[in-house]
XYZ file of C-alpha atoms in Angstrom:
649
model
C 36.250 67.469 117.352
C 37.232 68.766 114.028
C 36.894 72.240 112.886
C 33.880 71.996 110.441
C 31.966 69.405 112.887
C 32.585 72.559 115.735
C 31.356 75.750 113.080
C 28.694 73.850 112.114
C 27.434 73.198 115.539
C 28.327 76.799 116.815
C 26.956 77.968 114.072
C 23.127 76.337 114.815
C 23.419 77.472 118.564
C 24.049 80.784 118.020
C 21.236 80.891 115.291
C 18.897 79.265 117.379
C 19.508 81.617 120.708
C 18.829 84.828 118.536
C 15.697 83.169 116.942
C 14.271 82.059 119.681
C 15.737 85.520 121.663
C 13.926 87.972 118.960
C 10.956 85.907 117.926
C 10.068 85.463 121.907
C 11.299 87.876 124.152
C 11.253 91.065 122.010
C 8.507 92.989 120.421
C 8.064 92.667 116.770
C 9.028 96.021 115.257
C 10.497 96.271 111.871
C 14.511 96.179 111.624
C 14.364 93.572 114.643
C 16.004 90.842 112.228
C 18.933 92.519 111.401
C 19.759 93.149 115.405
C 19.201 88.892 115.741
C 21.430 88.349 113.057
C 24.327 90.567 114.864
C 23.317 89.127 117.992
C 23.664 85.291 116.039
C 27.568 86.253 114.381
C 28.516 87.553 117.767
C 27.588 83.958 119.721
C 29.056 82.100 116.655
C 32.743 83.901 117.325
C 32.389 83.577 121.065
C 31.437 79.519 120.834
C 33.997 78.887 117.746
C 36.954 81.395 119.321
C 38.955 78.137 120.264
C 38.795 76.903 116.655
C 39.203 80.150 115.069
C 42.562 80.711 112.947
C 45.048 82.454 114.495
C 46.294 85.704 113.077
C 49.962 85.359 113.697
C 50.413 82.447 111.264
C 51.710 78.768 112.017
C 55.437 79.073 112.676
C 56.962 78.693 116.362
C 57.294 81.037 118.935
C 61.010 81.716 119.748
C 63.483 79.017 120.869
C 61.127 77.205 123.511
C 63.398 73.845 123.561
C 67.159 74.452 125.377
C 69.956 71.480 125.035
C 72.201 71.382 127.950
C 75.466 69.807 127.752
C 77.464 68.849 130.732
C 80.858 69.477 130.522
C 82.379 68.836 133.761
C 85.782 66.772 134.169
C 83.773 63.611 134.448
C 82.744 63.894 131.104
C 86.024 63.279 129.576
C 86.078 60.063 130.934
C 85.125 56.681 128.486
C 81.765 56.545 127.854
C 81.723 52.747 127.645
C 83.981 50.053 129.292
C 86.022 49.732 126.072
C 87.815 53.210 126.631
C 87.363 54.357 123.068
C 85.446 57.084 122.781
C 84.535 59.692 125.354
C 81.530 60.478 126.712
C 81.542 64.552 125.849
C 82.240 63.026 122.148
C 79.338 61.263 122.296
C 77.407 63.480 123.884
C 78.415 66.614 121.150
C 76.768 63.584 118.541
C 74.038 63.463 120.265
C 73.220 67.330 120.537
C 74.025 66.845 116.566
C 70.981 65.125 116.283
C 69.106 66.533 118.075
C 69.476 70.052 116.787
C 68.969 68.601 113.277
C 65.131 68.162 114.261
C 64.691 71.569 116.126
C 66.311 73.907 114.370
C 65.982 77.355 116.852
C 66.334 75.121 120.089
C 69.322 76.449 121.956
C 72.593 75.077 123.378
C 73.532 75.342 126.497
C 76.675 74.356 128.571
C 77.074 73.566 132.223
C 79.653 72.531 135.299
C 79.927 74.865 137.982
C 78.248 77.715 135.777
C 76.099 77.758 132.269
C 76.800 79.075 129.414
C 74.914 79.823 126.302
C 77.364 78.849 123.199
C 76.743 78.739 119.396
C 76.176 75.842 117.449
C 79.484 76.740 115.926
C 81.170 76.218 119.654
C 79.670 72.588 120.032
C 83.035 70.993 118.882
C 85.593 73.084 120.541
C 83.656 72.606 124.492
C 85.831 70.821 126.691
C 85.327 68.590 129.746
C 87.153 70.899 132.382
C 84.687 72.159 134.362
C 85.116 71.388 138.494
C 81.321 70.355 139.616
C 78.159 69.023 137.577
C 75.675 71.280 138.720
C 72.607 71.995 136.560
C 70.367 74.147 138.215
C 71.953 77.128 136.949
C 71.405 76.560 133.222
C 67.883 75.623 134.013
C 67.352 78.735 135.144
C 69.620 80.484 132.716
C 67.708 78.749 129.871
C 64.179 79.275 131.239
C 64.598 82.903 131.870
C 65.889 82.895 127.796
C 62.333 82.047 126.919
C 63.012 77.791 127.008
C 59.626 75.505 128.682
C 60.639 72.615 127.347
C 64.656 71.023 128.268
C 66.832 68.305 127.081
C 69.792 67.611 129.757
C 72.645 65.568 128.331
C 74.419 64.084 130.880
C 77.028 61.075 131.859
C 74.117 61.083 134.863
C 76.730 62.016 137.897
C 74.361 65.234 138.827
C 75.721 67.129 142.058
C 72.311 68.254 142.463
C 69.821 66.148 140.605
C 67.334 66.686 142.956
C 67.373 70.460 143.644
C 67.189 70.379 139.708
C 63.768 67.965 140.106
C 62.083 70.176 142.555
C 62.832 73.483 140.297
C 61.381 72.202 137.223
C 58.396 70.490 139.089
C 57.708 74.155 140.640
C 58.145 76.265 137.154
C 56.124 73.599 135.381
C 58.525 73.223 132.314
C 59.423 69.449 130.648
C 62.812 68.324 131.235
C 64.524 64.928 129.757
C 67.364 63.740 130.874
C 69.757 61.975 128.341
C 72.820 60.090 129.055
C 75.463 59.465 127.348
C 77.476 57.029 129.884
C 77.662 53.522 130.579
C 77.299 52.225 134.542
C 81.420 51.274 134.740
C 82.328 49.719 138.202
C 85.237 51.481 139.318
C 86.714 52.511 142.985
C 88.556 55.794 144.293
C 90.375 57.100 147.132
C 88.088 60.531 148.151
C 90.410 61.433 150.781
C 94.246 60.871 152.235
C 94.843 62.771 155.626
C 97.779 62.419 157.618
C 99.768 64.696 159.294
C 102.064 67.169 157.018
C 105.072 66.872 159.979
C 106.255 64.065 161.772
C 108.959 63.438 164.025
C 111.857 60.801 162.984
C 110.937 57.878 165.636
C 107.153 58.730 165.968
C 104.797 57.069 164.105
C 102.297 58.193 161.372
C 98.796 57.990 161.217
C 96.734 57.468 158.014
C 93.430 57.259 156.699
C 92.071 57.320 153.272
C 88.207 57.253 152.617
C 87.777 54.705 150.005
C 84.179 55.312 147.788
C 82.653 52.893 144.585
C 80.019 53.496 141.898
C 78.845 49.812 142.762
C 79.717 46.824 144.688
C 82.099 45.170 142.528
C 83.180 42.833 145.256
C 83.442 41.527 148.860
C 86.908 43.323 149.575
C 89.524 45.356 148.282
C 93.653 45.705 149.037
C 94.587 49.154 149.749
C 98.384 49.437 149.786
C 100.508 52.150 150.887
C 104.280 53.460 150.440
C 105.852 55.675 152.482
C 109.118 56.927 151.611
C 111.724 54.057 149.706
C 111.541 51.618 152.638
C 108.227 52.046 154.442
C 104.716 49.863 153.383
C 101.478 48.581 154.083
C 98.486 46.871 152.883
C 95.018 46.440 154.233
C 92.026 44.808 153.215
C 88.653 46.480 153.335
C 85.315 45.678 152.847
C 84.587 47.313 149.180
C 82.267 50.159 149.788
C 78.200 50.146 147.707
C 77.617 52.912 145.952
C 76.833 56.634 147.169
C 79.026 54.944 150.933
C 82.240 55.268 151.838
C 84.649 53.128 154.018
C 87.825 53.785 155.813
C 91.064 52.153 155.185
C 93.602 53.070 158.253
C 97.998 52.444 158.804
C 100.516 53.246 161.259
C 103.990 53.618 159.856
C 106.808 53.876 161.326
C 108.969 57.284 160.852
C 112.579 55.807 160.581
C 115.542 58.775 160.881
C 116.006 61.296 159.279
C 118.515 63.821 157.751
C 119.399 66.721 160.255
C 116.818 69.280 158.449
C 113.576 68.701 157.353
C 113.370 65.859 154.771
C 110.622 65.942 152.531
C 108.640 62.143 151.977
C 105.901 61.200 149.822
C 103.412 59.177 150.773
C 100.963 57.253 148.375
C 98.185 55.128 148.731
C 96.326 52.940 146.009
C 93.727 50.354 145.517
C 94.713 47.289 143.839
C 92.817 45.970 140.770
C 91.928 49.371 139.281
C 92.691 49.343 135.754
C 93.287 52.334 132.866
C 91.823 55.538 132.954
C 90.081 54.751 136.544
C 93.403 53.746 137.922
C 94.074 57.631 138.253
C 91.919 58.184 141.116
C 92.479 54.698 142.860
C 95.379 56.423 143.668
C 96.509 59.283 145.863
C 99.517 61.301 147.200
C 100.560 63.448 150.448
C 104.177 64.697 151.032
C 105.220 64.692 154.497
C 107.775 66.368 156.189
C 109.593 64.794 158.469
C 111.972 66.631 161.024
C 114.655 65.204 163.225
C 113.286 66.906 166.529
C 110.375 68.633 167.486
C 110.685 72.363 168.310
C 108.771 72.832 171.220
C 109.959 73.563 174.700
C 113.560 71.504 175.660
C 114.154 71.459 179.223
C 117.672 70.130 179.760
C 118.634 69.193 183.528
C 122.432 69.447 184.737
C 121.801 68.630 188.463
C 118.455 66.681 188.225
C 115.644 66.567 191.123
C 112.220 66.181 190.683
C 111.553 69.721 189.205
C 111.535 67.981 185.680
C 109.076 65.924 186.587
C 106.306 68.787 187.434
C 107.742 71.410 185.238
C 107.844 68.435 181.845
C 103.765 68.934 181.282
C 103.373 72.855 182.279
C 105.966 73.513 179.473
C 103.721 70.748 177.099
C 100.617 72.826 177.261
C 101.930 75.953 177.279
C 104.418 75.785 174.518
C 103.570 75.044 170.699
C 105.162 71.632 169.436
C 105.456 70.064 173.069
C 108.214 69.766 175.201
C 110.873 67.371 176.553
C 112.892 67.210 179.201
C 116.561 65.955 179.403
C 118.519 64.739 182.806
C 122.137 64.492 182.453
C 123.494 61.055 184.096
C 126.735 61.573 183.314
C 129.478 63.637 181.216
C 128.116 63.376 177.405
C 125.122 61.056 178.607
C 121.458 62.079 178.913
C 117.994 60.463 179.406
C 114.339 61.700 178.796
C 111.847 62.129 180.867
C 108.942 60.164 180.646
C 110.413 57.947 178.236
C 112.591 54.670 178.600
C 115.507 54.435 175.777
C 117.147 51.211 175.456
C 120.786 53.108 175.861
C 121.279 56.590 176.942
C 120.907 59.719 174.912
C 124.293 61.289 173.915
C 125.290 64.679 173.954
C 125.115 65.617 170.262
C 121.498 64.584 170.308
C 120.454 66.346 172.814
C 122.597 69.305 171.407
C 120.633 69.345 168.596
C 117.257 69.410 170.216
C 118.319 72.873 172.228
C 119.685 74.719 168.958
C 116.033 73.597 167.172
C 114.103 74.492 170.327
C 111.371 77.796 170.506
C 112.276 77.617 174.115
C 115.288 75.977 176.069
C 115.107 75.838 179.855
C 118.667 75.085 181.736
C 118.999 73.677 185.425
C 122.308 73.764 186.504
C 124.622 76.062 188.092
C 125.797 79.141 185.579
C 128.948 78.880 186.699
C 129.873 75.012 185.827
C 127.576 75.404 182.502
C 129.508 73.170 179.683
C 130.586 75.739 176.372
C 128.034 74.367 174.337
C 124.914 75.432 176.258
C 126.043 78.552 177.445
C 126.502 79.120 173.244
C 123.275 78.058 172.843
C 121.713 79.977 175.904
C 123.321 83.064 174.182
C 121.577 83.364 170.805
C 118.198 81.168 171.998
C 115.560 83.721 171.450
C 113.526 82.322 174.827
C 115.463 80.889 177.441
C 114.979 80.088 181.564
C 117.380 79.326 183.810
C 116.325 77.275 186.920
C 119.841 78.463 188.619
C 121.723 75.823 191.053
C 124.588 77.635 192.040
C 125.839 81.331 192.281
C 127.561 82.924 188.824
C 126.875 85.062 186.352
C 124.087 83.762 184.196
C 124.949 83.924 180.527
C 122.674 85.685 177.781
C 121.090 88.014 180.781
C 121.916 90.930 183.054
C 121.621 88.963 185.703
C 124.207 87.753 188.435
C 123.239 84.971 191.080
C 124.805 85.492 194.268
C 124.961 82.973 197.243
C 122.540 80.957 198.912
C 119.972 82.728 201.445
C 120.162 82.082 205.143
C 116.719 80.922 206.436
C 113.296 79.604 205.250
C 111.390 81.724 202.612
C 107.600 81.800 201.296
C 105.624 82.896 198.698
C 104.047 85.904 199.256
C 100.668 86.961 197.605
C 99.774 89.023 196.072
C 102.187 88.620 193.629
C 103.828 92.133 192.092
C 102.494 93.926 189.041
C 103.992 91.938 185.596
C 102.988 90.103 182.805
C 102.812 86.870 184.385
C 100.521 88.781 187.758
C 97.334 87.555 185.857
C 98.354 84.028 186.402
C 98.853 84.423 189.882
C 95.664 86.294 190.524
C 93.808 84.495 193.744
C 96.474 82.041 194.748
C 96.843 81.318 198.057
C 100.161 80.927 199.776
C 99.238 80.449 203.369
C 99.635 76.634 203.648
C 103.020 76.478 201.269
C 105.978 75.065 202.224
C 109.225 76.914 201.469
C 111.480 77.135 198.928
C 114.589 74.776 199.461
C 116.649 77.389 198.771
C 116.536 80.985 197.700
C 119.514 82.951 195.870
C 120.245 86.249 196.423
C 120.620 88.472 192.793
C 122.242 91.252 191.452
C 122.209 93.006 187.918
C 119.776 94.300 185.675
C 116.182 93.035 184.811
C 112.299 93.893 184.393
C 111.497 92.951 187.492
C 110.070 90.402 189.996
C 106.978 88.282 189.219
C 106.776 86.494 192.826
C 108.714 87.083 195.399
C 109.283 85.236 199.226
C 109.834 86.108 202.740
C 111.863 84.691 204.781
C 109.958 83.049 207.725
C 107.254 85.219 206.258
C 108.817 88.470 207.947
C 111.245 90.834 207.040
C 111.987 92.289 203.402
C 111.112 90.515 199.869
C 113.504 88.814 197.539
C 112.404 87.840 194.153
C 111.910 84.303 193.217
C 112.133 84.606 189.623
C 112.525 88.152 187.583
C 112.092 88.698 183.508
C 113.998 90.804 181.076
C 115.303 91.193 177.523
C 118.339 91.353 175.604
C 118.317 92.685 172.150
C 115.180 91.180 171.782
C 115.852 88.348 173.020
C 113.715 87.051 176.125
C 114.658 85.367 179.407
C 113.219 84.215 182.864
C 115.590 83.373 186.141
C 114.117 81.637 189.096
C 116.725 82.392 191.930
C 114.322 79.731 194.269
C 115.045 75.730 194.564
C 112.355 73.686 195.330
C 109.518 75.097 193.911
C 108.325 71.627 192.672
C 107.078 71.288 196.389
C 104.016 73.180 195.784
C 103.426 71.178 192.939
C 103.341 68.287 195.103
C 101.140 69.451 197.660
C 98.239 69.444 194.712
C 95.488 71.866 195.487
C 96.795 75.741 195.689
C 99.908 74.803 195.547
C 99.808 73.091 192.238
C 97.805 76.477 191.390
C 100.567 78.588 192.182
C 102.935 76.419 190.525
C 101.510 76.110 186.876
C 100.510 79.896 187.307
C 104.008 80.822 187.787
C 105.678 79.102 185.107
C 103.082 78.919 182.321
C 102.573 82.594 182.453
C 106.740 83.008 182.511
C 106.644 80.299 179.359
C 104.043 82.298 177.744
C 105.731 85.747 177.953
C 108.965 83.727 176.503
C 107.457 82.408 173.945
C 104.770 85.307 172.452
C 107.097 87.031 170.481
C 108.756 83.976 168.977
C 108.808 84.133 164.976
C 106.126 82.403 163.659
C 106.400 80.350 160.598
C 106.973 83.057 157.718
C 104.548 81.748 155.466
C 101.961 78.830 155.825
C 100.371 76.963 153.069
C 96.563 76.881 153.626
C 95.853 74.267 151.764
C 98.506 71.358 151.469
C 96.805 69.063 150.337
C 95.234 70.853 146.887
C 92.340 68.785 144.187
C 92.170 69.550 140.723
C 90.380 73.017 140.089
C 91.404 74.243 143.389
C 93.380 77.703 143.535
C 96.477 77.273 145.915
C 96.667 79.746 149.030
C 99.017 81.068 151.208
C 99.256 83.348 154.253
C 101.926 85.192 155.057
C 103.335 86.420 158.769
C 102.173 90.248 159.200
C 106.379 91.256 159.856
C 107.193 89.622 156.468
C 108.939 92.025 154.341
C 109.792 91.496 150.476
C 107.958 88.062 150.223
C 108.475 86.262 146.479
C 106.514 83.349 145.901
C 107.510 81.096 142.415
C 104.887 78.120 141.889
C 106.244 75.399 140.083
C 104.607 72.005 138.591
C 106.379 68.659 138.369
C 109.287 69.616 135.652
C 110.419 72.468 137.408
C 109.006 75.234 135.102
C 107.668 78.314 137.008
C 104.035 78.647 136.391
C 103.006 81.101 137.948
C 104.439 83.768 140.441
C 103.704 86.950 143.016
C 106.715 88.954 144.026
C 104.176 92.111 145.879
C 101.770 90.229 147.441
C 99.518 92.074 150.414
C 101.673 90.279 153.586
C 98.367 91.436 156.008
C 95.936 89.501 153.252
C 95.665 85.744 151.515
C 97.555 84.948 148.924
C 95.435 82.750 145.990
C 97.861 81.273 143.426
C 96.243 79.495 140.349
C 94.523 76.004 140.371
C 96.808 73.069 139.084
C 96.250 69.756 137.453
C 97.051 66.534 139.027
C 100.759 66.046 139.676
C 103.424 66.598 141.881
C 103.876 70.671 142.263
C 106.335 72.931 144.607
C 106.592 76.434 145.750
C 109.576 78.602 146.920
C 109.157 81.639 148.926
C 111.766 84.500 149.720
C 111.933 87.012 151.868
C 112.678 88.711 155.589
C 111.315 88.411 158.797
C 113.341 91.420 161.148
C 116.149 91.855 158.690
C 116.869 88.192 158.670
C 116.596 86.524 154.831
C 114.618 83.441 155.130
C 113.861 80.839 152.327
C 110.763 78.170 152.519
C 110.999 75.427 149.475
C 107.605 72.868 149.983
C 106.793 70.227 147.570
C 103.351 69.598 147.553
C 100.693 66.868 145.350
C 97.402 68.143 143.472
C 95.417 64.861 143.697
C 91.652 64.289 141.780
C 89.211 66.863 142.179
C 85.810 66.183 143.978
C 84.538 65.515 139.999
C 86.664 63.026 138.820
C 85.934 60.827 141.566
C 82.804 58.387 141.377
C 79.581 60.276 141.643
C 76.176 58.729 142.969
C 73.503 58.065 139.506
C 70.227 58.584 140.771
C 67.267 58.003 138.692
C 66.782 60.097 135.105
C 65.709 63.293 135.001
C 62.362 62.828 133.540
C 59.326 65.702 134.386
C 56.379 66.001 132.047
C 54.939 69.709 131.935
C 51.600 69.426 133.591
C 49.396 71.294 130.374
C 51.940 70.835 127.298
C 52.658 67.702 125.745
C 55.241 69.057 122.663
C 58.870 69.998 123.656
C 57.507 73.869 121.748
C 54.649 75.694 120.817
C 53.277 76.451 118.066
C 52.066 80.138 117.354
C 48.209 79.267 116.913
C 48.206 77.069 119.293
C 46.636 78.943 122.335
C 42.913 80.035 121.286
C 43.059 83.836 118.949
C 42.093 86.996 120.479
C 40.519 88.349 117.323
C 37.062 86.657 117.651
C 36.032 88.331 121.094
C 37.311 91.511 120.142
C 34.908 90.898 116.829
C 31.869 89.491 119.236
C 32.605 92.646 121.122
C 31.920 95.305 118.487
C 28.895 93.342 117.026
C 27.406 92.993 120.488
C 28.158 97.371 120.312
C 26.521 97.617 116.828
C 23.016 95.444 118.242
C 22.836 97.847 120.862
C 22.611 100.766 118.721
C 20.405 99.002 116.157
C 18.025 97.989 119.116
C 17.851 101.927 119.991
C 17.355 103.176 116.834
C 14.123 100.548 115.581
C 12.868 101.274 118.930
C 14.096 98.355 121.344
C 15.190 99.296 124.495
């Protein structure tokens, strides 16, 4: 209806209400015209208020339209398959545009957070951000005053439909423009495999392979471990917003006699420049000569190795293994079949690498190189054979027993008692043989009588030198309760994984532990340090060598956060003591593509329609003035005095 059609016909209703209202209902006194016509302006405001002019003038209310830019990492990708221009390029043209038509709409930036930035900042903004999330600057840019939003996009939205729901609930327009063309392109999301093997072992990977769109049946995934190790698979090439597994075992061929440091890469074939970057990942993987668990070695084998080989597995970090002498300078392992036998130096350089190195033997007939060994081991047991003074302890094993001798229960007060707890003993054979002792140590943790009468004799006793801990078991035979199953295999893991565990407690943990080894773009690199480390220095360095970035007084009690890196081969090197003793840890390490970089799912445009506005503003005017009823009102006021005063009630 236009606006003279609408006065003219609010201008007749009104007239003919107070004509009809003071020629009918009222009495006809003199001065009862002028109270009609008041009566008559007063309906003509009321019925023509939504037509009326508004008072504030024509020009818009505030900045009601926002722009929001994504500048995430993704957005410095091509925005078409030709690779020439980028798609925040294209998208800072677009905004361009758009701002030329709405000249107070704001600008504002998003990735993990929003921003408000000047038109002025539009060409410096940078793709760098480490998510695409836009509910934020929806928010941000309604609470600024904004009902109306344009969201320019390459359309990989982390949370496109949280963003849907929020602007369907606060009844604002949103329009969602992108600035990307759908590019079929693959990417590894994942690469796990273990950070330490051992040389011989073999190595498990997997790496979760993910597509913007089917772009065929299958796809070759290769993989190169080391200089001499590789793979390839062929997978089924994953549709978009799934993800499928491709999986190797590798061999681990030797190694150096320290740790050796091996990368490990994994790529899918066919991906071509700039995707080719993500098609691709890398792990570095340590690889160690020798685990350095528990290492049992056996000089005068029985079948002790074969029950004691699994306690010592589960009790001790990094496993265990168990060595039987067959001859001078010639071992084998237990629970393992080698085509020749071990030799000495091998097995030699398992016990120096060991957290815990258990002899069986007699200490009197030990060769030079254990009894070295036994001396500066920081755990050690001795399963004793034969009478002699037992090296690294206080501890001197005299002859053999006369007679049989059991277990008794319950077992004396120590630290391994709580393992012993409830056992019973009753139906036990006896030891094979029990030594007699002499010397200096904590004391007992089970001891036997012999023929279950008479006086105890300890059966194995703990102590500590300089720190250094150690277990002997004066009894042969124990494996016999072992075999018995029931208690008797109760008794037996109770007595020597609580002895193992009491070894091993105080054994120096790794001085410093990289939390996250495996680091993405964007991601801050972390640490934790040992609580006894003293004067720790940690220098981070990228792929050149450089130092970027270093902490020489970090809290040792607290995580360490370094700074985030960009893709590429990285290191650190950290100094310091643990007890007095200097210790150096140098770990290369690979920052691989952040979660952003990688393909994202493209759901359907952003594209909401405010339920009672149909502009992207509003215009001042617009909503209907407040002038006329506040007009109608005092009119209305001045009839009802008039209506007094001629006599009206």
């Amino acid at each position: 209806m236009t606006p003279l059609l609408a006065f003219g016909g609010a201008a007749a209703v009104a007239a003919a209400i107070a004509a009809w209202w003071y020629g009918r209902r009222e009495e006809k006194v003199r001065g009862r015209g002028l109270a009609a016509v008041l009566k008559g302006a007063a309906l003509f405001l009321l019925l023509s208020s939504p037509w009326m002019p508004s008072l504030a003038g024509r020009g818009e209310i505030g900045p009601r339209t926002a722009i929001l830019v994504d500048i995430s990492r993704s957005m410095g990708y091509p925005a078409g398959s030709n690779g020439d221009v980028s798609r925040l390029q294209v998208a800072r043209e677009a905004v361009a545009e758009m701002l030329a038509s709405r000249r107070s709409a704001e600008v504002w930036s998003f990735a993990s957070a929003a921003a408000r930035i000047d038109r002025a900042e539009l060409l410096d903004l940078e793709a760098t951000g480490s998510a695409s999330r836009v509910v934020d600057a929806l928010e941000a840019a309604r609470a600024a005053g904004a009902d109306s939003m344009i969201v320019v996009t390459d359309g990989e939205l982390a949370d496109r439909e949280t963003a849907r729901q929020l602007v369907e609930r606060l009844g604002i327009g949103v329009r969602e423009v992108r600035v990307a063309e759908a590019v079929e392109r693959v990417a590894i999301r994942s690469l796990s495999a273990s950070g330490a093997v051992t040389a011989g072992d073999t190595l498990d990977v997997r790496a979760e392979i993910v597509a913007t769109a089917r772009a065929g049946d299958s796809a070759r995934v290769m993989l190169e471990f080391g200089t001499d190790v590789s793979a390839t698979v062929t997978i089924e090439r994953p549709a978009a917003g799934r993800s499928v597994e491709a999986s190797f075992r590798v061999p681990v061929g030797r190694s150096a006699d320290s740790t050796e440091w091996r990368t490990l890469d994994v790529r899918v074939e066919g991906a071509s420049p700039p995707w080719d970057g993500v098609a691709a990942a890398r792990s570095w993987v340590g690889v160690t000569p020798e685990p350095t668990g528990a290492v049992m070695i056996s000089l005068d084998p029985d079948w002790e190795a074969r029950y004691l080989s699994p306690v010592l597995g589960r009790s001790v970090p990094g496993g265990a293994r168990a060595f039987l002498r067959v001859s001078d300078g010639e071992y084998i392992r237990v629970e393992a079949r080698p085509a020749g036998g071990i030799p000495e130096a091998s097995v030699r350089r398992a016990a120096e690498a060991a957290s815990l190195l258990v002899v069986q033997g007699d200490p009197a007939t030990l060769p030079g190189w254990i009894e070295s060994i036994v001396r500066r081991s920081p755990a050690v047991m001795h399963l004793v054979r034969g009478p002699g003074r037992v090296p690294g302890t206080g501890v001197t094993v005299e002859e053999a027993l006369p007679g049989e001798w059991y277990p008794e229960a319950p077992p004396p007060p120590s630290p391994v008692s709580g393992h012993l707890l409830g056992a019973e003993v009753l139906d036990l054979p006896p030891l094979s043989r029990l030594y007699g002792s002499a010397g200096r140590a904590d004391g007992p943790v089970l001891s036997a009588r012999r023929d279950r009468q008479g006086g105890a004799r300890p059966v194995a006793v703990l102590g500590s030198t300089q720190g250094r801990r150690w277990a002997v078991v004066h009894g042969e035979g124990a494996w016999r309760w072992a075999a018995r199953r029931g208690q008797g295999l109760a008794l037996y893991r109770g007595l020597f994984a609580g002895m193992t565990r009491w070894l091993v407690e105080h054994a120096t943990p790794r001085p410093l532990q990289m939390q996250n080894p495996s680091p993405r773009t964007g991601d801050s690199i972390r640490w934790r340090a040992a609580p006894d480390v003293r004067d720790l220095a940690i220098h981070l360095e990228d792929a050149s060598g450089a130092v970027v970035w270093s902490d020489t007084s970090p809290p040792p009690t607290m995580p360490i956060t370094g700074p985030p890196l960009e893709r590429g081969d990285a290191r650190f090197v950290a100094t310091g003591s643990v007890g007095g003793v200097p210790f150096r840890i140098q770990r290369p390490f690979h920052v691989n593509a952040g979660a952003e970089e990688l393909p994202g799912v493209v759901g359907p445009p952003l594209d909401v329609r405010p339920a009672n506005q149909e502009g992207e503003g509003r215009k001042a005017g617009s909503d209907p003035p407040v002038w006329p009823f506040a007009a109608a009102i005092v009119l209305l006021c001045a009839e009802w005095l008039w209506r007094r005063k001629v006599g009206l009630r």
